[in-house]
Amino acid sequence: MPKVVVLPGDGIGPEVVGAALEVLREVAPDLTLEEHLIGGAAFDAEGDPFPGSTRDALAGADAALLGTVGGAQDSAWNRLPRPQRPESGLLRLRQHLGVFANLRPVRVMPGLEHLSPLRPEIAAGVDLLIVRELLGGAYFDPRRERGEDAAFNTIGYTRAEIERVSGHALRAAQERRGGLTSVDKANVLEVSELWRETVTARAQQYPDVTLHHEYVDSVATLLVTRPERYDVLLTENLFGDILSDLAAVLPGSLGLMPSASLGAGAGLYEPIHGSAPDIAGQGVANPAGTILSVAMLLRYSLNRGAEADRVETAVQAALSAHPTRDLGGKADTTELTAAVLPAL
Ligand code: NAD
Ligand code: IPM
Ligand code: MN
């Protein structure tokens, strides 16, 4: 029986994961689901945001489903030494699983264009995939340093790190519409020069993929003015973090955005939004991003594409009839989930 480790985390994490589990149990009742601690909740219980008990549970797992980690700006967790903060638990989880390719699909579902704050003719038909490198760059800089009057985080990449994530993006482009845009800052950064050169070389093996290179600042504009230009976008860790939050305005809300993080072993599935301390505990969080992450889990880790399709179609129908508050509607977490279940 496939095993999924469930990590609700902090803030709205338990609320959106609770909703997603209702859906997962319905479409895949045979799974073994095991709940464990991560983030601030894990620090409070065990003094470590990525405790040994969670690490051990992942050993035999096929996939992990994560909610969110982190507290409000003024939370006590943010005064802890960096390695003990909730976000460090998430970074260690990603590193432990070796998930270097983070897939963040951005799809405006047909009929739901009106949920976007952008003009419907801009949002209509958007279907792109951001492939974000997840284990390198400034996030995992071994030379990071905080001094009294100076601090450093270096964006460093090796050719091997760029090659492995490029392979993922090229294969994704091949399976989609054959377009790959590699996003960098090669007009200024040496690391981007290596990035561009490596992606170009790797793309030679994929003659059916059309590769373009664009600068990240320009992509930021074009993503919200002419998003139809893009099929697959490949970029480094920090650029991908920022561009994927930006791209969330296309479907209408951060709360709609799922992700899959893949490497050699178990995959990690999580919504891209944070713990939303401003609405945590109110029961109003949009669970769609987490439910759609469950669809990605079914597709990529369990090879259950038909069930994944069912979940995506049900979310689309539920959102259309019951838009949540972040989308200008009235539905709360329970109401949206209750609308997804019968539509499965
Ligand atoms: P956030 O994504 O938590 O919230 C940004 C805004 O979007 C807020 O107004 C929030 O209410 C809203 N929002 C987010 N998800 C929503 C949902 N599902 N439904 C309705 N509204 C939603 O970003 P932030 O406020 O910058 O960060 C809060 C905390 O979350 C910080 O501690 C941060 O480090 C952490 N964080 C964690 C993750 C993660 O666990 N993967 C991701 C991003 C931020
Ligand atoms: C995300 C989040 C994380 C990141 C943080 C919480 C470590 O913003 O998943 O996008 O920056 O990767
Ligand atoms: Mn982010």
mmCIF file of C-alpha atoms and ligand atoms in Angstrom:
data_model
loop_
_atom_site.group_PDB
_atom_site.id
_atom_site.type_symbol
_atom_site.label_atom_id
_atom_site.label_comp_id
_atom_site.label_asym_id
_atom_site.label_seq_id
_atom_site.Cartn_x
_atom_site.Cartn_y
_atom_site.Cartn_z
ATOM 1 C CA MET A 1 0.000 0.000 0.000
ATOM 2 C CA PRO A 2 1.505 3.370 -0.941
ATOM 3 C CA LYS A 3 2.398 5.541 2.021
ATOM 4 C CA VAL A 4 2.024 9.312 2.162
ATOM 5 C CA VAL A 5 3.572 11.334 4.981
ATOM 6 C CA VAL A 6 1.329 14.278 5.852
ATOM 7 C CA LEU A 7 2.931 17.414 7.300
ATOM 8 C CA PRO A 8 0.270 20.055 8.141
ATOM 9 C CA GLY A 9 2.725 22.595 9.629
ATOM 10 C CA ASP A 10 1.717 26.054 10.843
ATOM 11 C CA GLY A 11 -0.911 28.752 10.323
ATOM 12 C CA ILE A 12 -3.481 27.762 7.710
ATOM 13 C CA GLY A 13 -1.444 24.622 6.939
ATOM 14 C CA PRO A 14 -3.617 22.277 9.068
ATOM 15 C CA GLU A 15 -6.805 23.832 7.629
ATOM 16 C CA VAL A 16 -5.886 23.393 3.962
ATOM 17 C CA VAL A 17 -4.291 19.979 4.515
ATOM 18 C CA GLY A 18 -7.404 18.804 6.367
ATOM 19 C CA ALA A 19 -9.476 19.720 3.313
ATOM 20 C CA ALA A 20 -7.042 18.086 0.901
ATOM 21 C CA LEU A 21 -7.031 14.867 2.939
ATOM 22 C CA GLU A 22 -10.806 14.591 2.642
ATOM 23 C CA VAL A 23 -10.367 14.638 -1.116
ATOM 24 C CA LEU A 24 -7.400 12.260 -1.095
ATOM 25 C CA ARG A 25 -9.233 9.710 1.077
ATOM 26 C CA GLU A 26 -12.164 9.821 -1.302
ATOM 27 C CA VAL A 27 -10.196 9.179 -4.511
ATOM 28 C CA ALA A 28 -7.507 6.901 -3.056
ATOM 29 C CA PRO A 29 -8.917 5.084 -0.023
ATOM 30 C CA ASP A 30 -6.154 2.477 -0.124
ATOM 31 C CA LEU A 31 -3.351 4.861 0.875
ATOM 32 C CA THR A 32 -1.620 4.786 4.234
ATOM 33 C CA LEU A 33 -1.557 8.343 5.565
ATOM 34 C CA GLU A 34 0.820 9.152 8.400
ATOM 35 C CA GLU A 35 0.789 12.574 10.025
ATOM 36 C CA HIS A 36 4.005 14.158 11.345
ATOM 37 C CA LEU A 37 5.403 17.464 12.557
ATOM 38 C CA ILE A 38 7.224 20.168 10.592
ATOM 39 C CA GLY A 39 8.036 23.855 11.029
ATOM 40 C CA GLY A 40 7.100 25.922 14.056
ATOM 41 C CA ALA A 41 4.752 23.205 15.327
ATOM 42 C CA ALA A 42 7.672 20.768 15.326
ATOM 43 C CA PHE A 43 9.953 23.267 17.032
ATOM 44 C CA ASP A 44 7.391 23.829 19.785
ATOM 45 C CA ALA A 45 6.894 20.093 20.325
ATOM 46 C CA GLU A 46 10.419 18.781 19.805
ATOM 47 C CA GLY A 47 12.792 21.757 19.652
ATOM 48 C CA ASP A 48 13.563 21.125 15.975
ATOM 49 C CA PRO A 49 11.630 22.303 12.878
ATOM 50 C CA PHE A 50 12.560 19.087 11.019
ATOM 51 C CA PRO A 51 12.729 16.476 13.788
ATOM 52 C CA GLY A 52 14.171 12.970 13.591
ATOM 53 C CA SER A 53 10.681 11.444 13.947
ATOM 54 C CA THR A 54 9.600 13.141 10.714
ATOM 55 C CA ARG A 55 12.827 12.196 8.940
ATOM 56 C CA ASP A 56 12.371 8.553 9.971
ATOM 57 C CA ALA A 57 8.761 8.489 8.744
ATOM 58 C CA LEU A 58 9.878 9.644 5.296
ATOM 59 C CA ALA A 59 12.152 6.629 4.896
ATOM 60 C CA GLY A 60 9.507 4.303 3.504
ATOM 61 C CA ALA A 61 7.210 6.923 2.010
ATOM 62 C CA ASP A 62 6.152 7.318 -1.626
ATOM 63 C CA ALA A 63 5.305 10.982 -1.205
ATOM 64 C CA ALA A 64 4.901 13.786 1.312
ATOM 65 C CA LEU A 65 2.041 16.284 1.454
ATOM 66 C CA LEU A 66 2.954 19.541 3.148
ATOM 67 C CA GLY A 67 0.782 22.418 4.336
ATOM 68 C CA THR A 68 2.699 25.560 5.227
ATOM 69 C CA VAL A 69 5.288 26.651 7.753
ATOM 70 C CA GLY A 70 6.117 29.919 9.443
ATOM 71 C CA GLY A 71 4.627 32.553 11.701
ATOM 72 C CA ALA A 72 3.655 36.205 11.528
ATOM 73 C CA GLN A 73 6.421 38.824 11.148
ATOM 74 C CA ASP A 74 6.422 39.479 14.893
ATOM 75 C CA SER A 75 6.197 35.830 15.931
ATOM 76 C CA ALA A 76 8.618 34.420 18.506
ATOM 77 C CA TRP A 77 9.739 31.862 15.898
ATOM 78 C CA ASN A 78 11.335 34.705 13.893
ATOM 79 C CA ARG A 79 13.595 35.575 16.817
ATOM 80 C CA LEU A 80 15.104 32.077 16.954
ATOM 81 C CA PRO A 81 18.518 31.363 15.463
ATOM 82 C CA ARG A 82 17.981 30.759 11.732
ATOM 83 C CA PRO A 83 18.477 26.942 11.812
ATOM 84 C CA GLN A 84 15.630 26.610 14.314
ATOM 85 C CA ARG A 85 13.123 28.726 12.438
ATOM 86 C CA PRO A 86 10.135 27.069 10.740
ATOM 87 C CA GLU A 87 11.369 27.905 7.210
ATOM 88 C CA SER A 88 14.668 26.090 7.885
ATOM 89 C CA GLY A 89 12.660 22.954 8.610
ATOM 90 C CA LEU A 90 11.107 23.176 5.148
ATOM 91 C CA LEU A 91 14.459 23.769 3.454
ATOM 92 C CA ARG A 92 15.956 20.773 5.272
ATOM 93 C CA LEU A 93 12.956 18.647 4.254
ATOM 94 C CA ARG A 94 13.502 19.566 0.590
ATOM 95 C CA GLN A 95 17.214 18.843 0.895
ATOM 96 C CA HIS A 96 16.607 15.555 2.698
ATOM 97 C CA LEU A 97 14.290 14.375 -0.078
ATOM 98 C CA GLY A 98 16.685 15.640 -2.762
ATOM 99 C CA VAL A 99 13.838 17.338 -4.612
ATOM 100 C CA PHE A 100 15.693 19.670 -6.978
ATOM 101 C CA ALA A 101 12.921 20.297 -9.521
ATOM 102 C CA ASN A 102 9.948 22.310 -8.288
ATOM 103 C CA LEU A 103 7.027 22.325 -10.717
ATOM 104 C CA ARG A 104 4.583 25.196 -10.282
ATOM 105 C CA PRO A 105 1.821 25.041 -12.893
ATOM 106 C CA VAL A 106 -0.201 28.182 -13.578
ATOM 107 C CA ARG A 107 -3.429 27.432 -15.342
ATOM 108 C CA VAL A 108 -6.428 29.663 -15.741
ATOM 109 C CA MET A 109 -9.256 27.197 -15.854
ATOM 110 C CA PRO A 110 -11.700 27.698 -18.728
ATOM 111 C CA GLY A 111 -14.689 29.631 -17.461
ATOM 112 C CA LEU A 112 -12.797 30.996 -14.447
ATOM 113 C CA GLU A 113 -11.043 33.915 -16.207
ATOM 114 C CA HIS A 114 -13.224 36.362 -14.302
ATOM 115 C CA LEU A 115 -11.516 35.357 -11.034
ATOM 116 C CA SER A 116 -8.291 37.016 -12.166
ATOM 117 C CA PRO A 117 -7.653 40.635 -11.191
ATOM 118 C CA LEU A 118 -6.231 41.031 -14.703
ATOM 119 C CA ARG A 119 -8.409 41.683 -17.732
ATOM 120 C CA PRO A 120 -10.102 38.413 -18.761
ATOM 121 C CA GLU A 121 -8.552 38.574 -22.252
ATOM 122 C CA ILE A 122 -5.084 38.506 -20.649
ATOM 123 C CA ALA A 123 -5.865 35.674 -18.244
ATOM 124 C CA ALA A 124 -7.870 33.527 -20.661
ATOM 125 C CA GLY A 125 -6.139 30.371 -21.808
ATOM 126 C CA VAL A 126 -3.028 30.808 -19.657
ATOM 127 C CA ASP A 127 -1.370 27.435 -19.212
ATOM 128 C CA LEU A 128 2.270 27.599 -18.223
ATOM 129 C CA LEU A 129 4.632 25.698 -15.981
ATOM 130 C CA ILE A 130 7.348 27.250 -13.860
ATOM 131 C CA VAL A 131 10.214 24.841 -13.211
ATOM 132 C CA ARG A 132 12.086 26.289 -10.259
ATOM 133 C CA GLU A 133 15.473 24.889 -9.223
ATOM 134 C CA LEU A 134 14.941 24.076 -5.559
ATOM 135 C CA LEU A 135 18.182 22.984 -3.919
ATOM 136 C CA GLY A 136 20.773 25.523 -5.013
ATOM 137 C CA GLY A 137 21.489 29.220 -5.343
ATOM 138 C CA ALA A 138 21.334 31.672 -2.462
ATOM 139 C CA TYR A 139 19.061 29.393 -0.419
ATOM 140 C CA PHE A 140 21.748 26.759 0.095
ATOM 141 C CA ASP A 141 24.895 28.868 -0.096
ATOM 142 C CA PRO A 142 27.543 27.160 2.049
ATOM 143 C CA ARG A 143 29.421 30.479 2.331
ATOM 144 C CA ARG A 144 26.481 32.428 3.727
ATOM 145 C CA GLU A 145 27.567 34.795 6.444
ATOM 146 C CA ARG A 146 26.064 37.361 8.756
ATOM 147 C CA GLY A 147 28.559 39.825 10.171
ATOM 148 C CA GLU A 148 27.861 42.904 12.260
ATOM 149 C CA ASP A 149 28.065 45.406 9.386
ATOM 150 C CA ALA A 150 28.084 43.142 6.343
ATOM 151 C CA ALA A 151 26.285 39.999 5.268
ATOM 152 C CA PHE A 152 26.582 37.673 2.284
ATOM 153 C CA ASN A 153 24.438 35.208 0.381
ATOM 154 C CA THR A 154 25.938 34.072 -2.874
ATOM 155 C CA ILE A 155 23.986 32.712 -5.818
ATOM 156 C CA GLY A 156 26.205 29.795 -6.812
ATOM 157 C CA TYR A 157 25.437 26.984 -9.250
ATOM 158 C CA THR A 158 27.479 24.102 -10.605
ATOM 159 C CA ARG A 159 27.061 22.867 -14.157
ATOM 160 C CA ALA A 160 25.727 19.561 -12.773
ATOM 161 C CA GLU A 161 23.004 21.308 -10.773
ATOM 162 C CA ILE A 162 21.882 23.249 -13.824
ATOM 163 C CA GLU A 163 21.987 20.167 -16.030
ATOM 164 C CA ARG A 164 19.712 18.042 -13.860
ATOM 165 C CA VAL A 165 16.972 20.633 -13.533
ATOM 166 C CA SER A 166 17.272 21.536 -17.243
ATOM 167 C CA GLY A 167 16.589 17.909 -18.085
ATOM 168 C CA HIS A 168 13.333 18.067 -16.135
ATOM 169 C CA ALA A 169 12.251 21.287 -17.822
ATOM 170 C CA LEU A 170 13.142 20.035 -21.308
ATOM 171 C CA ARG A 171 11.187 16.811 -20.807
ATOM 172 C CA ALA A 172 8.226 18.798 -19.475
ATOM 173 C CA ALA A 173 8.352 21.078 -22.535
ATOM 174 C CA GLN A 174 8.483 18.031 -24.792
ATOM 175 C CA GLU A 175 5.333 16.619 -23.201
ATOM 176 C CA ARG A 176 3.563 19.991 -23.411
ATOM 177 C CA ARG A 177 3.713 22.461 -26.326
ATOM 178 C CA GLY A 178 7.470 22.266 -26.960
ATOM 179 C CA GLY A 179 8.407 25.740 -25.706
ATOM 180 C CA LEU A 180 11.047 26.413 -23.053
ATOM 181 C CA THR A 181 12.011 29.863 -21.777
ATOM 182 C CA SER A 182 15.069 29.900 -19.550
ATOM 183 C CA VAL A 183 15.016 32.902 -17.232
ATOM 184 C CA ASP A 184 18.256 34.503 -16.047
ATOM 185 C CA LYS A 185 20.142 37.758 -15.552
ATOM 186 C CA ALA A 186 23.009 36.985 -17.916
ATOM 187 C CA ASN A 187 23.481 40.671 -18.753
ATOM 188 C CA VAL A 188 24.855 41.169 -15.231
ATOM 189 C CA LEU A 189 25.584 37.876 -13.447
ATOM 190 C CA GLU A 190 28.341 35.329 -14.148
ATOM 191 C CA VAL A 191 26.201 32.609 -12.599
ATOM 192 C CA SER A 192 23.565 33.325 -15.239
ATOM 193 C CA GLU A 193 26.193 33.013 -17.987
ATOM 194 C CA LEU A 194 26.930 29.466 -16.833
ATOM 195 C CA TRP A 195 23.188 28.819 -16.506
ATOM 196 C CA ARG A 196 22.489 29.966 -20.072
ATOM 197 C CA GLU A 197 25.428 28.059 -21.542
ATOM 198 C CA THR A 198 24.481 24.834 -19.736
ATOM 199 C CA VAL A 199 20.783 24.965 -20.619
ATOM 200 C CA THR A 200 21.676 25.672 -24.267
ATOM 201 C CA ALA A 201 24.022 22.673 -24.401
ATOM 202 C CA ARG A 202 21.499 20.371 -22.741
ATOM 203 C CA ALA A 203 18.754 21.487 -25.132
ATOM 204 C CA GLN A 204 20.759 20.143 -28.087
ATOM 205 C CA GLN A 205 19.489 16.705 -27.054
ATOM 206 C CA TYR A 206 15.892 17.892 -27.429
ATOM 207 C CA PRO A 207 15.531 19.107 -31.024
ATOM 208 C CA ASP A 208 11.741 19.171 -30.678
ATOM 209 C CA VAL A 209 11.946 21.826 -27.953
ATOM 210 C CA THR A 210 12.298 25.502 -28.920
ATOM 211 C CA LEU A 211 14.511 27.234 -26.361
ATOM 212 C CA HIS A 212 14.529 30.976 -25.656
ATOM 213 C CA HIS A 213 16.474 32.918 -23.047
ATOM 214 C CA GLU A 214 14.935 35.944 -21.352
ATOM 215 C CA TYR A 215 15.983 38.283 -18.547
ATOM 216 C CA VAL A 216 14.120 37.923 -15.280
ATOM 217 C CA ASP A 217 13.107 41.592 -15.001
ATOM 218 C CA SER A 218 11.535 41.495 -18.435
ATOM 219 C CA VAL A 219 9.783 38.206 -17.674
ATOM 220 C CA ALA A 220 8.197 39.842 -14.607
ATOM 221 C CA THR A 221 6.412 42.287 -16.899
ATOM 222 C CA LEU A 222 5.569 39.883 -19.679
ATOM 223 C CA LEU A 223 4.115 37.315 -17.268
ATOM 224 C CA VAL A 224 1.282 39.674 -16.405
ATOM 225 C CA THR A 225 0.913 41.420 -19.770
ATOM 226 C CA ARG A 226 1.438 38.655 -22.344
ATOM 227 C CA PRO A 227 1.395 35.386 -20.360
ATOM 228 C CA GLU A 228 0.228 33.408 -23.397
ATOM 229 C CA ARG A 229 3.843 33.621 -24.690
ATOM 230 C CA TYR A 230 4.966 31.026 -22.169
ATOM 231 C CA ASP A 231 4.845 27.243 -22.061
ATOM 232 C CA VAL A 232 7.612 26.117 -19.666
ATOM 233 C CA LEU A 233 9.697 28.643 -17.716
ATOM 234 C CA LEU A 234 12.942 27.380 -16.177
ATOM 235 C CA THR A 235 14.736 29.391 -13.543
ATOM 236 C CA GLU A 236 16.950 29.370 -10.464
ATOM 237 C CA ASN A 237 15.699 29.119 -6.903
ATOM 238 C CA LEU A 238 15.216 32.756 -5.855
ATOM 239 C CA PHE A 239 13.934 34.028 -9.211
ATOM 240 C CA GLY A 240 11.481 31.099 -9.240
ATOM 241 C CA ASP A 241 10.215 31.909 -5.757
ATOM 242 C CA ILE A 242 9.403 35.462 -6.764
ATOM 243 C CA LEU A 243 8.048 34.803 -10.255
ATOM 244 C CA SER A 244 5.720 32.066 -9.037
ATOM 245 C CA ASP A 245 4.037 34.341 -6.474
ATOM 246 C CA LEU A 246 3.735 36.965 -9.221
ATOM 247 C CA ALA A 247 2.197 34.446 -11.618
ATOM 248 C CA ALA A 248 -0.496 33.673 -9.024
ATOM 249 C CA VAL A 249 -2.341 36.815 -10.099
ATOM 250 C CA LEU A 250 -3.113 35.112 -13.418
ATOM 251 C CA PRO A 251 -5.559 32.519 -11.990
ATOM 252 C CA GLY A 252 -6.540 35.036 -9.316
ATOM 253 C CA SER A 253 -5.025 34.068 -5.969
ATOM 254 C CA LEU A 254 -2.002 32.538 -4.286
ATOM 255 C CA GLY A 255 -4.499 30.137 -2.725
ATOM 256 C CA LEU A 256 -5.009 28.394 -6.067
ATOM 257 C CA MET A 257 -1.400 27.489 -6.756
ATOM 258 C CA PRO A 258 -0.150 23.895 -6.268
ATOM 259 C CA SER A 259 3.363 22.517 -6.588
ATOM 260 C CA ALA A 260 5.284 19.281 -6.937
ATOM 261 C CA SER A 261 8.936 18.925 -5.977
ATOM 262 C CA LEU A 262 10.671 16.003 -7.602
ATOM 263 C CA GLY A 263 14.044 14.315 -7.328
ATOM 264 C CA ALA A 264 15.207 10.729 -7.276
ATOM 265 C CA GLY A 265 12.959 9.451 -4.473
ATOM 266 C CA ALA A 266 9.694 10.450 -2.825
ATOM 267 C CA GLY A 267 8.062 13.607 -4.170
ATOM 268 C CA LEU A 268 6.987 16.555 -2.035
ATOM 269 C CA TYR A 269 3.663 18.288 -2.705
ATOM 270 C CA GLU A 270 2.687 21.664 -1.282
ATOM 271 C CA PRO A 271 0.700 24.774 -2.112
ATOM 272 C CA ILE A 272 3.024 27.664 -2.963
ATOM 273 C CA HIS A 273 1.466 30.103 -0.492
ATOM 274 C CA GLY A 274 2.574 30.623 3.091
ATOM 275 C CA SER A 275 0.947 30.136 6.455
ATOM 276 C CA ALA A 276 -1.209 33.287 6.040
ATOM 277 C CA PRO A 277 -1.120 34.328 9.718
ATOM 278 C CA ASP A 278 -3.623 37.103 8.921
ATOM 279 C CA ILE A 279 -6.423 34.583 8.309
ATOM 280 C CA ALA A 280 -5.193 31.486 10.198
ATOM 281 C CA GLY A 281 -7.745 29.853 12.482
ATOM 282 C CA GLN A 282 -10.722 31.550 10.799
ATOM 283 C CA GLY A 283 -11.656 28.664 8.502
ATOM 284 C CA VAL A 284 -11.606 30.896 5.425
ATOM 285 C CA ALA A 285 -8.381 29.808 3.701
ATOM 286 C CA ASN A 286 -8.702 28.644 0.122
ATOM 287 C CA PRO A 287 -7.764 24.942 0.115
ATOM 288 C CA ALA A 288 -7.674 24.686 -3.716
ATOM 289 C CA GLY A 289 -3.867 24.960 -4.004
ATOM 290 C CA THR A 290 -3.433 22.079 -1.572
ATOM 291 C CA ILE A 291 -6.172 19.978 -3.163
ATOM 292 C CA LEU A 292 -4.547 20.550 -6.562
ATOM 293 C CA SER A 293 -1.212 19.527 -4.987
ATOM 294 C CA VAL A 294 -2.914 16.235 -4.091
ATOM 295 C CA ALA A 295 -3.757 15.864 -7.787
ATOM 296 C CA MET A 296 -0.082 16.342 -8.639
ATOM 297 C CA LEU A 297 0.834 13.760 -5.974
ATOM 298 C CA LEU A 298 -1.530 11.240 -7.545
ATOM 299 C CA ARG A 299 -0.115 11.931 -11.007
ATOM 300 C CA TYR A 300 3.627 12.108 -10.337
ATOM 301 C CA SER A 301 4.255 9.886 -7.314
ATOM 302 C CA LEU A 302 1.471 7.301 -7.612
ATOM 303 C CA ASN A 303 1.008 7.204 -11.373
ATOM 304 C CA ARG A 304 -2.756 7.677 -10.977
ATOM 305 C CA GLY A 305 -3.454 10.163 -13.738
ATOM 306 C CA ALA A 306 -7.170 9.392 -13.994
ATOM 307 C CA GLU A 307 -7.732 10.222 -10.317
ATOM 308 C CA ALA A 308 -5.634 13.384 -10.716
ATOM 309 C CA ASP A 309 -7.854 14.494 -13.597
ATOM 310 C CA ARG A 310 -10.956 13.848 -11.504
ATOM 311 C CA VAL A 311 -9.641 16.040 -8.686
ATOM 312 C CA GLU A 312 -8.713 18.902 -11.057
ATOM 313 C CA THR A 313 -12.086 18.853 -12.781
ATOM 314 C CA ALA A 314 -13.910 18.784 -9.439
ATOM 315 C CA VAL A 315 -11.928 21.776 -8.126
ATOM 316 C CA GLN A 316 -12.754 23.719 -11.277
ATOM 317 C CA ALA A 317 -16.477 22.995 -10.901
ATOM 318 C CA ALA A 318 -16.467 23.811 -7.184
ATOM 319 C CA LEU A 319 -14.642 27.128 -7.646
ATOM 320 C CA SER A 320 -16.975 28.150 -10.409
ATOM 321 C CA ALA A 321 -20.056 27.649 -8.229
ATOM 322 C CA HIS A 322 -18.480 28.602 -4.878
ATOM 323 C CA PRO A 323 -15.601 31.079 -5.222
ATOM 324 C CA THR A 324 -13.676 31.576 -1.986
ATOM 325 C CA ARG A 325 -13.083 34.924 -0.278
ATOM 326 C CA ASP A 326 -9.603 35.464 -1.711
ATOM 327 C CA LEU A 327 -11.306 35.336 -5.123
ATOM 328 C CA GLY A 328 -13.991 37.816 -4.192
ATOM 329 C CA GLY A 329 -16.546 35.138 -3.354
ATOM 330 C CA LYS A 330 -18.085 33.975 -0.086
ATOM 331 C CA ALA A 331 -17.187 30.291 0.296
ATOM 332 C CA ASP A 332 -15.080 29.294 3.281
ATOM 333 C CA THR A 333 -12.735 26.303 3.513
ATOM 334 C CA THR A 334 -15.456 23.834 4.479
ATOM 335 C CA GLU A 335 -17.910 25.044 1.844
ATOM 336 C CA LEU A 336 -15.410 24.784 -0.995
ATOM 337 C CA THR A 337 -14.322 21.317 0.142
ATOM 338 C CA ALA A 338 -17.937 20.214 0.445
ATOM 339 C CA ALA A 339 -18.455 21.316 -3.160
ATOM 340 C CA VAL A 340 -15.364 19.452 -4.413
ATOM 341 C CA LEU A 341 -16.270 16.086 -2.872
ATOM 342 C CA PRO A 342 -19.534 15.367 -4.748
ATOM 343 C CA ALA A 343 -17.975 16.641 -7.998
ATOM 344 C CA LEU A 344 -15.226 13.989 -7.896
HETATM 345 P P1 NAD B 1 1.461 34.127 2.618
HETATM 346 O O1 NAD B 1 1.493 33.380 1.343
HETATM 347 O O2 NAD B 1 1.277 33.352 3.852
HETATM 348 O O3 NAD B 1 0.293 35.230 2.565
HETATM 349 C C1 NAD B 1 0.240 36.289 1.602
HETATM 350 C C2 NAD B 1 -1.213 36.779 1.479
HETATM 351 O O4 NAD B 1 -1.966 35.796 0.753
HETATM 352 C C3 NAD B 1 -1.926 36.947 2.823
HETATM 353 O O5 NAD B 1 -2.784 38.038 2.759
HETATM 354 C C4 NAD B 1 -2.720 35.657 2.967
HETATM 355 O O6 NAD B 1 -3.868 35.783 3.754
HETATM 356 C C5 NAD B 1 -3.062 35.325 1.524
HETATM 357 N N1 NAD B 1 -3.183 33.869 1.324
HETATM 358 C C6 NAD B 1 -2.163 32.981 1.243
HETATM 359 N N2 NAD B 1 -2.640 31.745 1.083
HETATM 360 C C7 NAD B 1 -3.990 31.843 1.066
HETATM 361 C C8 NAD B 1 -5.046 30.898 0.944
HETATM 362 N N3 NAD B 1 -4.810 29.586 0.793
HETATM 363 N N4 NAD B 1 -6.307 31.363 0.983
HETATM 364 C C9 NAD B 1 -6.586 32.657 1.114
HETATM 365 N N5 NAD B 1 -5.619 33.606 1.234
HETATM 366 C C10 NAD B 1 -4.335 33.194 1.217
HETATM 367 O O7 NAD B 1 2.804 34.998 2.658
HETATM 368 P P2 NAD B 1 3.456 35.854 3.859
HETATM 369 O O8 NAD B 1 2.393 36.548 4.628
HETATM 370 O O9 NAD B 1 4.519 36.608 3.231
HETATM 371 O O10 NAD B 1 4.132 34.771 4.800
HETATM 372 C C11 NAD B 1 3.544 34.254 6.002
HETATM 373 C C12 NAD B 1 4.422 33.180 6.589
HETATM 374 O O11 NAD B 1 4.430 32.040 5.707
HETATM 375 C C13 NAD B 1 5.882 33.562 6.775
HETATM 376 O O12 NAD B 1 6.311 32.999 7.979
HETATM 377 C C14 NAD B 1 6.595 32.911 5.594
HETATM 378 O O13 NAD B 1 7.946 32.620 5.859
HETATM 379 C C15 NAD B 1 5.784 31.655 5.421
HETATM 380 N N6 NAD B 1 5.796 31.062 4.080
HETATM 381 C C16 NAD B 1 5.760 29.705 4.044
HETATM 382 C C17 NAD B 1 5.653 29.058 2.835
HETATM 383 C C18 NAD B 1 5.595 27.573 2.827
HETATM 384 O O14 NAD B 1 5.346 26.971 3.839
HETATM 385 N N7 NAD B 1 5.803 26.934 1.699
HETATM 386 C C19 NAD B 1 5.553 29.801 1.664
HETATM 387 C C20 NAD B 1 5.586 31.190 1.732
HETATM 388 C C21 NAD B 1 5.690 31.820 2.962
HETATM 389 C C1 IPM B 2 7.900 28.845 -1.077
HETATM 390 C C2 IPM B 2 8.267 29.573 0.195
HETATM 391 C C3 IPM B 2 9.599 29.029 0.729
HETATM 392 C C4 IPM B 2 10.657 29.327 -0.311
HETATM 393 C C5 IPM B 2 10.051 29.571 2.110
HETATM 394 C C6 IPM B 2 8.983 29.506 3.142
HETATM 395 C C7 IPM B 2 11.279 28.821 2.581
HETATM 396 O O1 IPM B 2 8.295 30.947 -0.006
HETATM 397 O O2 IPM B 2 7.769 27.615 -1.049
HETATM 398 O O3 IPM B 2 7.720 29.508 -2.112
HETATM 399 O O4 IPM B 2 11.159 30.463 -0.379
HETATM 400 O O5 IPM B 2 10.989 28.409 -1.063
HETATM 401 MN MN MN B 3 7.550 31.571 -1.957
#
